[in-house]
Coordinates of C-alpha atoms in Angstrom, one line a residue:
Chain L
M372 CA -52.8 -39.0 -65.9
T373 CA -49.9 -40.8 -66.9
T374 CA -48.2 -43.5 -65.5
S375 CA -44.6 -45.8 -65.2
E376 CA -43.5 -48.6 -63.4
F377 CA -40.1 -50.1 -62.7
R378 CA -38.8 -53.2 -60.7
I379 CA -36.5 -53.5 -57.6
S380 CA -34.7 -56.4 -56.2
T381 CA -34.6 -56.8 -52.6
T382 CA -31.8 -59.1 -51.1
R383 CA -33.1 -59.2 -47.6
R384 CA -36.3 -60.2 -45.8
T385 CA -36.8 -56.7 -44.1
Q386 CA -35.2 -54.3 -46.2
F387 CA -35.5 -50.2 -46.8
I388 CA -34.2 -49.3 -50.2
S389 CA -34.0 -45.9 -51.6
M390 CA -35.8 -45.3 -54.5
T391 CA -35.2 -41.5 -54.8
S392 CA -33.0 -41.2 -57.8
K393 CA -34.9 -43.6 -59.9
I394 CA -37.9 -41.8 -59.4
A395 CA -36.1 -38.5 -60.1
S396 CA -35.0 -40.2 -63.6
I397 CA -38.2 -41.4 -64.3
I398 CA -39.6 -37.7 -63.7
A399 CA -37.0 -36.4 -66.1
D400 CA -37.8 -38.9 -68.5
N401 CA -41.5 -38.4 -68.9
N402 CA -40.7 -34.8 -68.8
W403 CA -43.3 -34.3 -65.8
K404 CA -43.3 -30.7 -64.7
D405 CA -46.1 -29.7 -62.3
G406 CA -48.1 -31.9 -60.4
V407 CA -48.4 -34.7 -57.9
I408 CA -46.8 -38.2 -58.0
T409 CA -48.4 -41.3 -56.6
V410 CA -45.7 -43.8 -55.6
F411 CA -47.8 -47.4 -55.1
V412 CA -46.4 -50.4 -54.1
P413 CA -48.5 -53.3 -55.8
H414 CA -47.6 -55.8 -52.9
T415 CA -49.4 -57.0 -49.4
T416 CA -45.9 -57.6 -47.7
A417 CA -44.0 -54.3 -48.6
G418 CA -44.7 -50.7 -48.4
V419 CA -43.4 -47.4 -49.3
T420 CA -42.4 -44.8 -47.0
I421 CA -40.5 -41.2 -46.8
N422 CA -37.4 -41.1 -44.6
E423 CA -34.0 -39.5 -44.1
N424 CA -31.9 -40.1 -46.9
A425 CA -28.2 -39.1 -45.4
D426 CA -27.2 -41.6 -42.6
P427 CA -27.9 -45.0 -43.7
D428 CA -28.0 -46.1 -40.1
V429 CA -31.8 -44.7 -40.0
A430 CA -33.1 -46.8 -42.3
R431 CA -31.3 -49.6 -40.5
D432 CA -32.6 -48.3 -37.1
M433 CA -36.4 -48.7 -39.1
E434 CA -35.8 -52.0 -40.4
S435 CA -35.0 -53.3 -36.7
F436 CA -37.5 -51.5 -35.1
S437 CA -40.2 -52.8 -37.5
D438 CA -39.3 -56.5 -36.8
E439 CA -39.2 -56.0 -33.1
L440 CA -42.7 -54.6 -33.0
V441 CA -44.0 -56.9 -35.2
P442 CA -42.1 -60.2 -34.8
R443 CA -42.4 -63.3 -37.0
S444 CA -44.6 -65.5 -34.8
N445 CA -46.5 -68.8 -35.1
R446 CA -49.4 -67.4 -33.0
F447 CA -50.8 -65.8 -36.2
H448 CA -53.4 -68.0 -38.3
H449 CA -52.2 -67.1 -41.9
S450 CA -51.2 -70.1 -43.4
E451 CA -48.4 -68.6 -45.1
G452 CA -46.6 -67.9 -41.6
N453 CA -45.4 -64.0 -43.0
S454 CA -48.7 -62.5 -41.2
D455 CA -46.0 -60.1 -39.8
A456 CA -45.0 -58.7 -42.9
H457 CA -48.6 -58.0 -44.3
I458 CA -49.1 -56.0 -40.8
K459 CA -45.8 -54.0 -41.4
A460 CA -46.7 -53.3 -45.2
S461 CA -50.1 -51.5 -43.6
F462 CA -48.3 -49.7 -41.0
Y463 CA -45.8 -48.1 -43.4
G464 CA -48.8 -47.8 -46.2
S465 CA -49.0 -48.8 -50.2
S466 CA -48.3 -45.6 -51.5
V467 CA -46.7 -42.0 -51.1
Q468 CA -47.7 -38.7 -52.6
V469 CA -44.8 -36.2 -53.9
I470 CA -45.6 -33.0 -54.9
V471 CA -43.6 -32.2 -58.0
R472 CA -42.6 -28.6 -59.2
N473 CA -41.0 -27.4 -62.3
G474 CA -39.5 -31.0 -63.1
K475 CA -38.2 -31.5 -59.4
M476 CA -39.9 -33.2 -56.4
W477 CA -41.0 -30.9 -53.4
L478 CA -39.0 -32.9 -50.9
G479 CA -37.3 -31.7 -47.7
I480 CA -33.5 -31.5 -48.0
W481 CA -33.0 -34.6 -45.8
Q482 CA -35.8 -36.8 -47.3
G483 CA -35.8 -39.8 -49.7
I484 CA -38.4 -42.4 -50.8
Y485 CA -37.8 -46.1 -49.6
F486 CA -39.3 -49.3 -50.6
C487 CA -39.9 -51.3 -47.7
E488 CA -39.7 -54.5 -48.1
F489 CA -40.9 -56.9 -45.3
D490 CA -40.9 -60.6 -46.7
G491 CA -38.1 -60.3 -49.3
P492 CA -35.6 -61.5 -50.8
R493 CA -37.8 -61.0 -54.0
E494 CA -38.4 -59.0 -57.2
R495 CA -40.8 -56.4 -56.9
N496 CA -42.7 -53.7 -58.6
V497 CA -43.6 -50.4 -58.2
C498 CA -46.0 -47.9 -60.2
L499 CA -46.2 -44.4 -60.5
A500 CA -49.1 -42.0 -61.6
F501 CA -48.3 -38.2 -62.3
T502 CA -51.7 -36.1 -61.9
A503 CA -51.3 -32.1 -63.2
Chain E
M204 CA -51.6 -28.0 -59.7
T205 CA -51.4 -24.9 -57.6
T206 CA -49.2 -25.2 -54.2
S207 CA -49.1 -23.3 -51.2
E208 CA -46.8 -23.6 -47.9
F209 CA -46.6 -21.9 -44.6
R210 CA -44.8 -22.4 -41.3
I211 CA -45.5 -23.8 -37.9
S212 CA -44.1 -23.5 -34.5
T213 CA -43.5 -26.5 -31.9
T214 CA -43.1 -26.0 -28.5
R215 CA -42.2 -29.9 -27.2
R216 CA -40.4 -32.7 -28.2
T217 CA -43.7 -34.7 -29.0
Q218 CA -46.4 -32.4 -30.1
F219 CA -50.0 -32.8 -32.4
I220 CA -51.0 -29.2 -33.4
S221 CA -53.9 -28.6 -35.3
M222 CA -53.3 -26.9 -38.5
T223 CA -57.3 -27.7 -40.0
S224 CA -58.4 -23.8 -39.9
K225 CA -54.8 -22.7 -41.2
I226 CA -55.4 -25.1 -44.1
A227 CA -59.2 -24.0 -44.5
S228 CA -58.2 -20.1 -44.6
I229 CA -55.3 -21.1 -47.2
I230 CA -58.2 -22.6 -49.3
A231 CA -60.3 -19.8 -49.3
D232 CA -57.4 -17.1 -49.9
N233 CA -56.7 -19.2 -53.1
N234 CA -59.7 -19.5 -54.4
W235 CA -59.4 -23.6 -54.6
K236 CA -63.1 -25.0 -55.1
D237 CA -63.3 -28.7 -56.4
G238 CA -60.3 -31.1 -55.8
V239 CA -57.9 -32.8 -53.6
I240 CA -55.4 -31.3 -51.4
T241 CA -52.1 -33.0 -50.7
V242 CA -50.8 -31.7 -47.0
F243 CA -47.1 -32.6 -47.4
V244 CA -44.6 -32.4 -44.3
P245 CA -40.8 -32.0 -46.1
H246 CA -39.4 -33.4 -42.5
T247 CA -38.1 -36.5 -41.5
T248 CA -38.9 -36.2 -37.7
A249 CA -42.3 -34.8 -38.4
G250 CA -45.7 -36.2 -39.7
V251 CA -49.3 -35.5 -40.5
T252 CA -52.3 -37.1 -39.4
I253 CA -56.2 -36.8 -39.3
N254 CA -57.9 -37.5 -36.1
E255 CA -60.2 -35.8 -33.5
N256 CA -60.7 -32.0 -33.3
A257 CA -63.3 -31.8 -30.6
D258 CA -61.5 -33.1 -27.0
P259 CA -58.0 -32.0 -26.8
D260 CA -57.4 -35.3 -24.4
V261 CA -57.2 -37.4 -28.1
A262 CA -54.0 -35.3 -29.0
R263 CA -52.7 -35.9 -25.6
D264 CA -53.0 -39.9 -25.6
M265 CA -51.8 -40.0 -29.0
E266 CA -48.6 -38.1 -27.9
S267 CA -48.1 -40.2 -24.9
F268 CA -49.0 -43.4 -26.8
S269 CA -46.5 -42.7 -29.5
D270 CA -43.5 -42.1 -27.3
E271 CA -44.3 -45.2 -25.3
L272 CA -44.5 -47.4 -28.5
V273 CA -41.4 -45.9 -29.8
P274 CA -39.3 -44.7 -26.8
R275 CA -35.9 -42.5 -27.3
S276 CA -33.4 -45.2 -26.6
N277 CA -29.6 -45.4 -26.9
R278 CA -29.7 -49.1 -28.7
F279 CA -30.3 -47.3 -32.0
H280 CA -27.3 -46.7 -34.3
H281 CA -28.3 -43.1 -36.0
S282 CA -25.6 -40.9 -34.6
E283 CA -28.1 -37.9 -33.5
G284 CA -29.9 -40.4 -31.2
N285 CA -33.0 -39.5 -32.3
S286 CA -34.4 -42.3 -34.6
D287 CA -37.3 -42.8 -32.5
A288 CA -38.6 -39.4 -34.1
H289 CA -37.9 -40.8 -37.2
I290 CA -39.8 -44.1 -36.8
K291 CA -42.6 -42.0 -35.7
A292 CA -42.7 -39.9 -38.6
S293 CA -43.1 -42.9 -40.8
F294 CA -46.0 -44.2 -39.0
Y295 CA -47.8 -41.6 -39.0
G296 CA -46.5 -40.5 -42.8
S297 CA -45.8 -37.6 -44.5
S298 CA -49.0 -36.6 -46.1
V299 CA -52.6 -36.9 -45.9
Q300 CA -55.1 -36.0 -48.9
V301 CA -58.1 -34.2 -48.4
I302 CA -61.1 -34.0 -50.6
V303 CA -62.4 -30.5 -51.3
R304 CA -65.9 -29.7 -52.5
N305 CA -67.2 -26.0 -53.6
G306 CA -64.1 -24.9 -51.6
K307 CA -64.8 -27.0 -48.3
M308 CA -62.9 -29.6 -47.2
W309 CA -64.9 -33.0 -47.3
L310 CA -63.5 -34.0 -43.4
G311 CA -66.1 -35.7 -41.1
I312 CA -67.7 -33.4 -38.3
W313 CA -65.0 -34.9 -35.8
Q314 CA -61.9 -34.8 -38.0
G315 CA -59.1 -32.3 -37.7
I316 CA -55.7 -32.1 -39.6
Y317 CA -52.7 -32.6 -37.1
F318 CA -49.0 -31.5 -37.7
C319 CA -47.2 -34.4 -35.8
E320 CA -43.9 -33.3 -34.3
F321 CA -41.8 -35.9 -32.9
D322 CA -38.4 -34.0 -32.2
G323 CA -39.2 -30.7 -31.6
P324 CA -39.3 -27.6 -30.5
R325 CA -38.5 -26.4 -33.9
E326 CA -39.8 -24.1 -36.5
R327 CA -41.1 -26.4 -39.5
N328 CA -43.1 -25.9 -42.8
V329 CA -46.1 -27.5 -44.4
C330 CA -46.5 -27.7 -48.3
L331 CA -49.9 -27.8 -50.2
A332 CA -50.7 -29.0 -53.3
F333 CA -54.3 -28.7 -54.9
T334 CA -55.6 -30.9 -58.0
A335 CA -58.7 -30.3 -59.7
Chain W
M961 CA -62.6 -34.0 -60.0
T962 CA -66.0 -36.2 -59.4
T963 CA -67.0 -37.8 -56.0
S964 CA -69.0 -40.6 -54.8
E965 CA -69.9 -42.0 -51.2
F966 CA -71.3 -45.1 -50.0
R967 CA -72.2 -46.4 -46.5
I968 CA -70.9 -49.4 -44.7
S969 CA -71.7 -51.2 -41.4
T970 CA -69.7 -53.1 -39.1
T971 CA -70.5 -55.8 -36.8
R972 CA -67.4 -56.1 -34.7
R973 CA -65.6 -53.4 -32.4
T974 CA -62.5 -53.9 -34.3
Q975 CA -63.1 -55.4 -38.0
F976 CA -61.4 -54.9 -41.4
I977 CA -64.2 -55.2 -44.2
S978 CA -63.1 -55.5 -48.1
M979 CA -64.2 -52.7 -50.0
T980 CA -62.7 -53.7 -53.2
S981 CA -65.9 -55.0 -55.3
K982 CA -68.0 -52.0 -53.8
I983 CA -65.5 -49.6 -55.4
A984 CA -64.5 -51.1 -58.5
S985 CA -68.5 -51.2 -58.9
I986 CA -68.6 -47.4 -58.4
I987 CA -65.7 -47.2 -61.0
A988 CA -67.8 -48.7 -63.5
D989 CA -70.7 -46.8 -62.3
N990 CA -69.3 -43.6 -62.8
N991 CA -67.2 -44.5 -65.8
W992 CA -64.0 -43.3 -64.3
K993 CA -61.5 -44.1 -66.9
D994 CA -57.9 -42.9 -66.3
G995 CA -56.8 -41.3 -63.0
V996 CA -56.3 -41.4 -59.1
I997 CA -59.0 -42.6 -56.8
T998 CA -58.8 -41.2 -53.2
V999 CA -60.6 -43.3 -50.8
F1000 CA -61.3 -41.2 -47.7
V1001 CA -62.8 -42.3 -44.3
P1002 CA -64.4 -39.3 -42.2
H1003 CA -64.1 -40.7 -39.2
T1004 CA -61.6 -40.8 -35.9
T1005 CA -62.2 -44.3 -34.9
A1006 CA -62.0 -46.1 -38.6
G1007 CA -59.3 -46.2 -41.0
V1008 CA -58.3 -47.6 -44.5
T1009 CA -55.5 -50.0 -45.8
I1010 CA -54.4 -51.9 -48.7
N1011 CA -53.7 -55.7 -47.9
E1012 CA -54.2 -59.5 -48.9
N1013 CA -57.8 -60.5 -50.4
A1014 CA -57.2 -63.9 -50.6
D1015 CA -56.9 -65.7 -47.3
P1016 CA -59.3 -64.0 -44.8
D1017 CA -56.7 -64.7 -41.9
V1018 CA -54.6 -62.1 -42.9
A1019 CA -57.3 -59.6 -41.7
R1020 CA -57.9 -61.5 -38.7
D1021 CA -54.7 -61.4 -37.8
M1022 CA -54.3 -57.7 -38.4
E1023 CA -57.6 -57.1 -36.2
S1024 CA -56.0 -59.0 -33.4
F1025 CA -52.3 -57.5 -33.6
S1026 CA -54.0 -54.1 -33.7
D1027 CA -55.7 -54.6 -30.6
E1028 CA -52.8 -56.1 -28.7
L1029 CA -50.4 -53.2 -29.8
V1030 CA -53.0 -50.7 -28.6
P1031 CA -55.3 -52.3 -26.2
R1032 CA -58.2 -50.6 -25.0
S1033 CA -57.0 -49.0 -21.3
N1034 CA -58.5 -47.0 -18.6
R1035 CA -54.8 -45.1 -18.6
F1036 CA -55.9 -42.6 -21.5
H1037 CA -57.1 -39.5 -20.4
H1038 CA -60.1 -39.3 -23.7
S1039 CA -63.5 -39.2 -21.5
E1040 CA -64.9 -41.4 -24.2
G1041 CA -62.7 -44.7 -23.5
N1042 CA -61.9 -44.9 -26.8
S1043 CA -58.4 -43.7 -27.5
D1044 CA -57.2 -46.7 -28.7
A1045 CA -59.5 -46.7 -31.8
H1046 CA -58.4 -43.3 -32.3
I1047 CA -54.8 -44.2 -32.1
K1048 CA -55.4 -47.5 -34.4
A1049 CA -57.2 -45.1 -37.0
S1050 CA -54.4 -42.9 -37.5
F1051 CA -51.7 -45.6 -37.6
Y1052 CA -53.7 -46.9 -40.7
G1053 CA -54.5 -43.8 -42.0
S1054 CA -57.8 -42.1 -43.2
S1055 CA -57.1 -42.5 -47.0
V1056 CA -55.6 -44.5 -49.6
Q1057 CA -54.8 -43.4 -53.1
V1058 CA -55.5 -46.2 -56.2
I1059 CA -54.2 -45.7 -59.7
V1060 CA -57.3 -46.2 -62.2
R1061 CA -56.3 -47.5 -65.6
N1062 CA -58.9 -48.1 -68.6
G1063 CA -61.5 -48.2 -66.0
K1064 CA -59.4 -50.9 -63.7
M1065 CA -57.7 -50.4 -60.6
W1066 CA -54.2 -50.8 -60.9
L1067 CA -53.6 -53.3 -57.7
G1068 CA -51.5 -56.4 -57.1
I1069 CA -53.2 -59.3 -58.1
W1070 CA -53.2 -60.2 -53.8
Q1071 CA -54.3 -56.4 -53.0
G1072 CA -57.6 -55.4 -51.8
I1073 CA -59.0 -52.3 -50.0
Y1074 CA -60.0 -52.7 -46.3
F1075 CA -62.4 -50.3 -44.1
C1076 CA -60.9 -50.8 -40.5
E1077 CA -63.4 -50.4 -38.0
F1078 CA -61.6 -49.9 -34.8
D1079 CA -65.0 -48.4 -32.5
G1080 CA -67.6 -50.6 -34.0
P1081 CA -70.4 -52.1 -34.5
R1082 CA -71.3 -48.7 -35.9
E1083 CA -72.8 -47.3 -39.4
R1084 CA -70.1 -45.5 -41.3
N1085 CA -69.4 -43.9 -44.4
V1086 CA -66.7 -43.7 -47.2
C1087 CA -65.9 -40.9 -49.4
L1088 CA -64.5 -41.4 -53.1
A1089 CA -62.8 -38.8 -55.4
F1090 CA -61.5 -39.3 -58.8
T1091 CA -58.8 -36.9 -60.1
A1092 CA -57.8 -37.5 -64.3

């Protein structure tokens, strides 16, 4: 196993940001060829998902629906008042796995990898592990 | 790492289809013995999940609840009009991991692996990677 | 790949229980150093997620919101009457992946690994696989 990490800055409370090209460049820089990448978000109010990379309205619809489904609310008990962000983080999940073949991610043509911010804006980290 | 792929045909817009026996036969054909399989769906309006394999009403209840939770709606911005399918795909996720021991999937007795179609009917692909 | 498993007892119908220290001790006992752990729940009415380990109110808010979002209901078809638990299990998912470096889980400072019970109280199993 080899690992890498990088930072990402978010600018809104709920924001999906593509990490696809950043991850592709890390794969190239590390000469990772054939294996599986684990993309792991080490935060409890952010997650990661794979979805459409073409029309930015898809990410926008996912952001707004997520906030409608789990609205910020004072009925929660957690004293920081951001339980909605914790719940959204677990719905999307803290990691995705992507297969790499001959140095290229085996994604569908419309797939991109998104960082899912639910309590921004913040500076965040993303962890990568490659196992062959 | 070794990989495999196969095609699956869906017949309804929202449909959970068991892939368990297909994946078991690929494991046997490839002589995969001890490792982890990543089952990856390279689509943005379909996902994959593990759930009950015995009573087909469980998959039926999951289909209907998913459509109630994220109904098709014209309030979304994505011009193709299928943002609900994209959102459902990310809720279930694009991959599952299954442990394989001595050539058998280490699943619970009631567990099966389901392809989750949210914008069918379509011809779809499923990608598999085995790491030891 | 090497594997391990352990049992966990739940005491309420919906209950998030931290497994972080148990998993850390299994990593130490097995001398797992650098690789990826797959934490897999072999049940169809329970899942696993990563979320805040500090304030127990976060887990409590996740439990209550999950039950509000997918209430127990007699409109489902599954004859056992626990379709809500099956649906919640798939929303959180049956596995998480955690990167291990030099024998330590590469988690964020606030992250813990939770068993997610949705149809307890029960005796449950958790499966672990480590790939280097």
